[in-house]
Amino acid sequence: VRRDRLSSASTLSSDPMRRLVIETSGADCSIALIEGEHIIAERHERVGRGHAERLIPWIAALPEGGRSDEILVGCGPGSFTGVRIAIAAARGLALGWGVPVHGVSSLALVAAGQNEPALTVAVEGGHGEIFVQDFMRTPFYQAGPMRSLTPEAAAQISTNAWVAGSGAERLVAARGYGTAVNGEGRASHACLLPEAFTTLPPRPVYGRGADAKAMA
């Protein structure tokens, strides 16, 4: 399978490496083995819970057990538990295989799967809030910072008609206009991203403070 990589000012390598991509920041459990713009194998399912039980067996079932030159992991924002599961697995495999591991924005993975020139990604963030960020696609770049807001607050700053993600319907309802699509953050979307979006540190991007507060 070949898909066009989103344009970027970055210089891309002429010798693409094989990458294992892991994304479990939301209700989906998603893995892919990619090489440049080619998807060698992938598995993506809406599981809700139980990412940890599925992840390693899924990877083991990939060609050559998923062995790759590099690991990419979705760092969030999203589910606290889901983000930690993916990063722990990625770091463990990277250590065992002796390969580097880098992070990728889970919101960028959602945006990469859309065809609109300008869009907002909105995903559920808990406590009544959604994580929102604007993106442009030609070239692909973040058109604004990531924020954790109530749908009503997000409606005041988000003007893109196209909204993708698990929180899209809530944002569109709060604004009273636009098109909401339940865009997925598929691991295989990493092959569509400019290289600059695949070099984040492999640590969680939570998007808001921890729920637990230190005792006074």
mmCIF file of C-alpha atoms in Angstrom:
data_model
loop_
_atom_site.group_PDB
_atom_site.id
_atom_site.type_symbol
_atom_site.label_atom_id
_atom_site.label_comp_id
_atom_site.label_asym_id
_atom_site.label_seq_id
_atom_site.Cartn_x
_atom_site.Cartn_y
_atom_site.Cartn_z
ATOM 1 C CA VAL A 1 0.000 0.000 0.000
ATOM 2 C CA ARG A 2 1.308 3.443 -0.896
ATOM 3 C CA ARG A 3 -0.081 6.705 0.339
ATOM 4 C CA ASP A 4 1.145 10.221 -0.395
ATOM 5 C CA ARG A 5 3.128 11.781 2.421
ATOM 6 C CA LEU A 6 1.896 15.217 3.397
ATOM 7 C CA SER A 7 4.141 17.941 2.042
ATOM 8 C CA SER A 8 6.575 19.692 4.325
ATOM 9 C CA ALA A 9 9.538 21.988 4.154
ATOM 10 C CA SER A 10 11.564 19.253 5.882
ATOM 11 C CA THR A 11 14.023 17.209 3.860
ATOM 12 C CA LEU A 12 13.015 13.554 3.847
ATOM 13 C CA SER A 13 15.404 10.635 3.860
ATOM 14 C CA SER A 14 15.907 8.900 0.503
ATOM 15 C CA ASP A 15 16.457 5.589 2.307
ATOM 16 C CA PRO A 16 13.317 5.011 4.404
ATOM 17 C CA MET A 17 13.662 2.949 7.544
ATOM 18 C CA ARG A 18 11.217 0.354 8.793
ATOM 19 C CA ARG A 19 9.148 1.654 11.698
ATOM 20 C CA LEU A 20 6.793 0.063 14.187
ATOM 21 C CA VAL A 21 4.058 2.543 15.147
ATOM 22 C CA ILE A 22 1.943 2.170 18.303
ATOM 23 C CA GLU A 23 -1.111 4.299 19.131
ATOM 24 C CA THR A 24 -3.429 3.579 22.085
ATOM 25 C CA SER A 25 -4.299 7.053 23.369
ATOM 26 C CA GLY A 26 -8.030 6.627 22.747
ATOM 27 C CA ALA A 27 -10.641 3.906 22.428
ATOM 28 C CA ASP A 28 -8.770 2.372 19.475
ATOM 29 C CA CYS A 29 -5.848 -0.024 19.697
ATOM 30 C CA SER A 30 -3.716 0.603 16.625
ATOM 31 C CA ILE A 31 -0.362 -0.693 15.374
ATOM 32 C CA ALA A 32 1.370 -0.542 12.015
ATOM 33 C CA LEU A 33 4.610 -1.604 10.415
ATOM 34 C CA ILE A 34 5.590 0.994 7.837
ATOM 35 C CA GLU A 35 8.521 1.670 5.563
ATOM 36 C CA GLY A 36 8.640 5.197 4.212
ATOM 37 C CA GLU A 37 5.225 5.770 2.641
ATOM 38 C CA HIS A 38 4.423 2.051 2.451
ATOM 39 C CA ILE A 39 2.240 0.199 4.958
ATOM 40 C CA ILE A 40 3.663 -3.309 5.363
ATOM 41 C CA ALA A 41 1.027 -4.442 7.871
ATOM 42 C CA GLU A 42 -1.391 -2.922 10.335
ATOM 43 C CA ARG A 43 -4.097 -3.767 12.832
ATOM 44 C CA HIS A 44 -6.637 -1.270 14.108
ATOM 45 C CA GLU A 45 -9.692 -1.990 16.232
ATOM 46 C CA ARG A 46 -12.068 -0.084 18.494
ATOM 47 C CA VAL A 47 -11.564 -1.880 21.804
ATOM 48 C CA GLY A 48 -12.529 0.675 24.445
ATOM 49 C CA ARG A 49 -10.546 -1.060 27.179
ATOM 50 C CA GLY A 50 -7.979 -3.829 27.306
ATOM 51 C CA HIS A 51 -5.241 -2.223 25.205
ATOM 52 C CA ALA A 52 -2.498 -3.753 27.354
ATOM 53 C CA GLU A 53 -3.750 -7.310 26.848
ATOM 54 C CA ARG A 54 -3.894 -6.965 23.070
ATOM 55 C CA LEU A 55 -0.860 -4.846 22.249
ATOM 56 C CA ILE A 56 2.082 -7.233 22.581
ATOM 57 C CA PRO A 57 0.323 -10.256 20.973
ATOM 58 C CA TRP A 58 -0.699 -8.020 18.051
ATOM 59 C CA ILE A 59 2.868 -6.823 17.592
ATOM 60 C CA ALA A 60 4.193 -10.381 17.797
ATOM 61 C CA ALA A 61 1.833 -11.349 14.961
ATOM 62 C CA LEU A 62 3.294 -8.736 12.604
ATOM 63 C CA PRO A 63 5.857 -9.823 9.971
ATOM 64 C CA GLU A 64 9.139 -10.669 11.717
ATOM 65 C CA GLY A 65 7.457 -10.008 15.041
ATOM 66 C CA GLY A 66 7.306 -6.304 14.269
ATOM 67 C CA ARG A 67 11.095 -5.918 14.338
ATOM 68 C CA SER A 68 12.015 -2.517 12.969
ATOM 69 C CA ASP A 69 14.751 0.098 12.757
ATOM 70 C CA GLU A 70 12.792 2.561 14.878
ATOM 71 C CA ILE A 71 9.650 2.709 17.001
ATOM 72 C CA LEU A 72 7.127 5.556 16.884
ATOM 73 C CA VAL A 73 4.611 5.909 19.682
ATOM 74 C CA GLY A 74 1.537 8.092 20.053
ATOM 75 C CA CYS A 75 2.235 10.301 23.086
ATOM 76 C CA GLY A 76 -1.228 11.805 23.475
ATOM 77 C CA PRO A 77 -3.031 13.784 24.522
ATOM 78 C CA GLY A 78 -5.768 11.324 25.296
ATOM 79 C CA SER A 79 -6.419 8.639 27.874
ATOM 80 C CA PHE A 80 -3.846 8.773 30.677
ATOM 81 C CA THR A 81 -3.798 4.979 30.875
ATOM 82 C CA GLY A 82 -3.707 4.441 27.116
ATOM 83 C CA VAL A 83 -0.814 6.839 26.628
ATOM 84 C CA ARG A 84 1.235 5.177 29.372
ATOM 85 C CA ILE A 85 0.557 1.685 27.987
ATOM 86 C CA ALA A 86 1.836 2.620 24.527
ATOM 87 C CA ILE A 87 4.937 4.402 25.778
ATOM 88 C CA ALA A 88 5.866 1.611 28.201
ATOM 89 C CA ALA A 89 5.548 -0.976 25.436
ATOM 90 C CA ALA A 90 7.514 1.127 22.968
ATOM 91 C CA ARG A 91 10.340 1.781 25.404
ATOM 92 C CA GLY A 92 10.538 -1.875 26.402
ATOM 93 C CA LEU A 93 10.695 -3.088 22.809
ATOM 94 C CA ALA A 94 13.210 -0.406 21.864
ATOM 95 C CA LEU A 95 15.472 -1.484 24.719
ATOM 96 C CA GLY A 96 15.193 -5.149 23.794
ATOM 97 C CA TRP A 97 15.782 -4.562 20.084
ATOM 98 C CA GLY A 98 18.441 -1.884 20.559
ATOM 99 C CA VAL A 99 16.617 0.658 18.389
ATOM 100 C CA PRO A 100 15.580 4.293 18.954
ATOM 101 C CA VAL A 101 12.064 5.285 19.980
ATOM 102 C CA HIS A 102 10.398 8.614 19.174
ATOM 103 C CA GLY A 103 7.019 10.131 19.852
ATOM 104 C CA VAL A 104 4.291 11.474 17.621
ATOM 105 C CA SER A 105 1.300 13.652 18.509
ATOM 106 C CA SER A 106 -1.887 11.621 18.719
ATOM 107 C CA LEU A 107 -3.814 14.651 17.434
ATOM 108 C CA ALA A 108 -1.532 14.857 14.398
ATOM 109 C CA LEU A 109 -2.306 11.201 13.629
ATOM 110 C CA VAL A 110 -6.012 12.101 13.516
ATOM 111 C CA ALA A 111 -5.393 15.167 11.334
ATOM 112 C CA ALA A 112 -3.216 13.218 8.884
ATOM 113 C CA GLY A 113 -6.130 10.953 7.998
ATOM 114 C CA GLN A 114 -8.359 13.818 6.847
ATOM 115 C CA ASN A 115 -8.579 15.394 3.380
ATOM 116 C CA GLU A 116 -9.703 18.903 4.315
ATOM 117 C CA PRO A 117 -7.170 21.738 3.793
ATOM 118 C CA ALA A 118 -7.971 23.225 7.211
ATOM 119 C CA LEU A 119 -9.424 21.362 10.164
ATOM 120 C CA THR A 120 -9.729 21.151 13.917
ATOM 121 C CA VAL A 121 -9.006 17.947 15.807
ATOM 122 C CA ALA A 122 -11.133 17.476 18.923
ATOM 123 C CA VAL A 123 -10.775 14.396 21.125
ATOM 124 C CA GLU A 124 -12.312 13.535 24.474
ATOM 125 C CA GLY A 125 -10.196 14.674 27.390
ATOM 126 C CA GLY A 126 -12.244 13.804 30.462
ATOM 127 C CA HIS A 127 -13.853 16.023 33.119
ATOM 128 C CA GLY A 128 -16.143 17.471 30.483
ATOM 129 C CA GLU A 129 -13.275 18.868 28.423
ATOM 130 C CA ILE A 130 -11.934 18.101 24.974
ATOM 131 C CA PHE A 131 -8.423 18.415 23.580
ATOM 132 C CA VAL A 132 -8.505 20.704 20.550
ATOM 133 C CA GLN A 133 -5.904 21.807 18.002
ATOM 134 C CA ASP A 134 -6.062 23.354 14.527
ATOM 135 C CA PHE A 135 -4.114 21.920 11.581
ATOM 136 C CA MET A 136 -3.385 22.866 7.985
ATOM 137 C CA ARG A 137 -2.514 20.221 5.424
ATOM 138 C CA THR A 138 -0.748 21.834 2.429
ATOM 139 C CA PRO A 139 1.864 21.967 3.818
ATOM 140 C CA PHE A 140 0.991 20.066 6.967
ATOM 141 C CA TYR A 141 1.509 22.076 10.135
ATOM 142 C CA GLN A 142 -0.031 22.879 13.500
ATOM 143 C CA ALA A 143 -2.042 26.064 13.036
ATOM 144 C CA GLY A 144 -2.391 26.667 16.758
ATOM 145 C CA PRO A 145 -1.511 25.273 20.187
ATOM 146 C CA MET A 146 -3.150 22.258 21.744
ATOM 147 C CA ARG A 147 -5.662 23.179 24.453
ATOM 148 C CA SER A 148 -7.876 21.338 26.925
ATOM 149 C CA LEU A 149 -11.207 23.199 27.057
ATOM 150 C CA THR A 150 -14.898 22.711 27.546
ATOM 151 C CA PRO A 151 -16.746 22.485 24.221
ATOM 152 C CA GLU A 152 -18.273 25.895 24.920
ATOM 153 C CA ALA A 153 -14.861 27.491 25.456
ATOM 154 C CA ALA A 154 -13.421 25.717 22.413
ATOM 155 C CA ALA A 155 -16.331 27.008 20.329
ATOM 156 C CA GLN A 156 -15.125 30.560 20.967
ATOM 157 C CA ILE A 157 -11.716 30.001 19.380
ATOM 158 C CA SER A 158 -12.264 27.228 16.819
ATOM 159 C CA THR A 159 -13.592 28.387 13.442
ATOM 160 C CA ASN A 160 -12.644 25.545 11.070
ATOM 161 C CA ALA A 161 -15.788 24.025 9.580
ATOM 162 C CA TRP A 162 -14.298 20.510 9.511
ATOM 163 C CA VAL A 163 -13.812 18.912 12.943
ATOM 164 C CA ALA A 164 -12.412 15.393 13.390
ATOM 165 C CA GLY A 165 -12.034 13.168 16.412
ATOM 166 C CA SER A 166 -13.954 11.599 19.270
ATOM 167 C CA GLY A 167 -14.947 15.038 20.598
ATOM 168 C CA ALA A 168 -15.944 16.496 17.230
ATOM 169 C CA GLU A 169 -19.706 16.203 17.696
ATOM 170 C CA ARG A 170 -19.579 17.996 21.050
ATOM 171 C CA LEU A 171 -17.604 20.892 19.595
ATOM 172 C CA VAL A 172 -19.817 21.260 16.526
ATOM 173 C CA ALA A 173 -22.931 21.134 18.727
ATOM 174 C CA ALA A 174 -21.531 23.865 20.978
ATOM 175 C CA ARG A 175 -20.791 26.084 17.950
ATOM 176 C CA GLY A 176 -23.978 25.331 16.084
ATOM 177 C CA TYR A 177 -22.242 24.810 12.739
ATOM 178 C CA GLY A 178 -19.634 22.673 10.986
ATOM 179 C CA THR A 179 -19.119 19.049 10.016
ATOM 180 C CA ALA A 180 -18.138 16.502 12.666
ATOM 181 C CA VAL A 181 -16.396 13.256 11.725
ATOM 182 C CA ASN A 182 -15.164 10.604 14.135
ATOM 183 C CA GLY A 183 -11.650 10.650 12.707
ATOM 184 C CA GLU A 184 -9.408 7.856 13.887
ATOM 185 C CA GLY A 185 -5.840 8.188 15.057
ATOM 186 C CA ARG A 186 -4.588 5.185 13.118
ATOM 187 C CA ALA A 187 -0.974 4.156 13.636
ATOM 188 C CA SER A 188 -0.572 3.825 9.868
ATOM 189 C CA HIS A 189 -1.273 7.556 9.464
ATOM 190 C CA ALA A 190 2.317 8.107 10.605
ATOM 191 C CA CYS A 191 3.455 7.368 7.054
ATOM 192 C CA LEU A 192 1.544 10.494 5.931
ATOM 193 C CA LEU A 193 3.252 12.855 8.353
ATOM 194 C CA PRO A 194 6.268 15.064 7.614
ATOM 195 C CA GLU A 195 9.417 13.851 9.345
ATOM 196 C CA ALA A 196 9.333 16.824 11.723
ATOM 197 C CA PHE A 197 6.218 15.328 13.330
ATOM 198 C CA THR A 198 7.903 12.004 14.134
ATOM 199 C CA THR A 199 10.695 13.232 16.397
ATOM 200 C CA LEU A 200 8.967 14.062 19.696
ATOM 201 C CA PRO A 201 10.462 12.751 22.937
ATOM 202 C CA PRO A 202 8.778 9.442 23.888
ATOM 203 C CA ARG A 203 6.998 10.794 26.948
ATOM 204 C CA PRO A 204 3.329 11.486 27.700
ATOM 205 C CA VAL A 205 1.579 14.623 26.488
ATOM 206 C CA TYR A 206 -1.270 14.746 28.972
ATOM 207 C CA GLY A 207 -2.750 18.088 27.966
ATOM 208 C CA ARG A 208 -3.890 18.978 31.462
ATOM 209 C CA GLY A 209 -2.802 18.515 35.055
ATOM 210 C CA ALA A 210 -3.064 15.260 36.943
ATOM 211 C CA ASP A 211 -6.375 14.488 38.658
ATOM 212 C CA ALA A 212 -4.677 13.623 41.947
ATOM 213 C CA LYS A 213 -3.528 16.594 44.000
ATOM 214 C CA ALA A 214 -0.714 16.605 46.543
ATOM 215 C CA MET A 215 -1.846 16.871 50.180
ATOM 216 C CA ALA A 216 -1.281 20.245 51.803
#
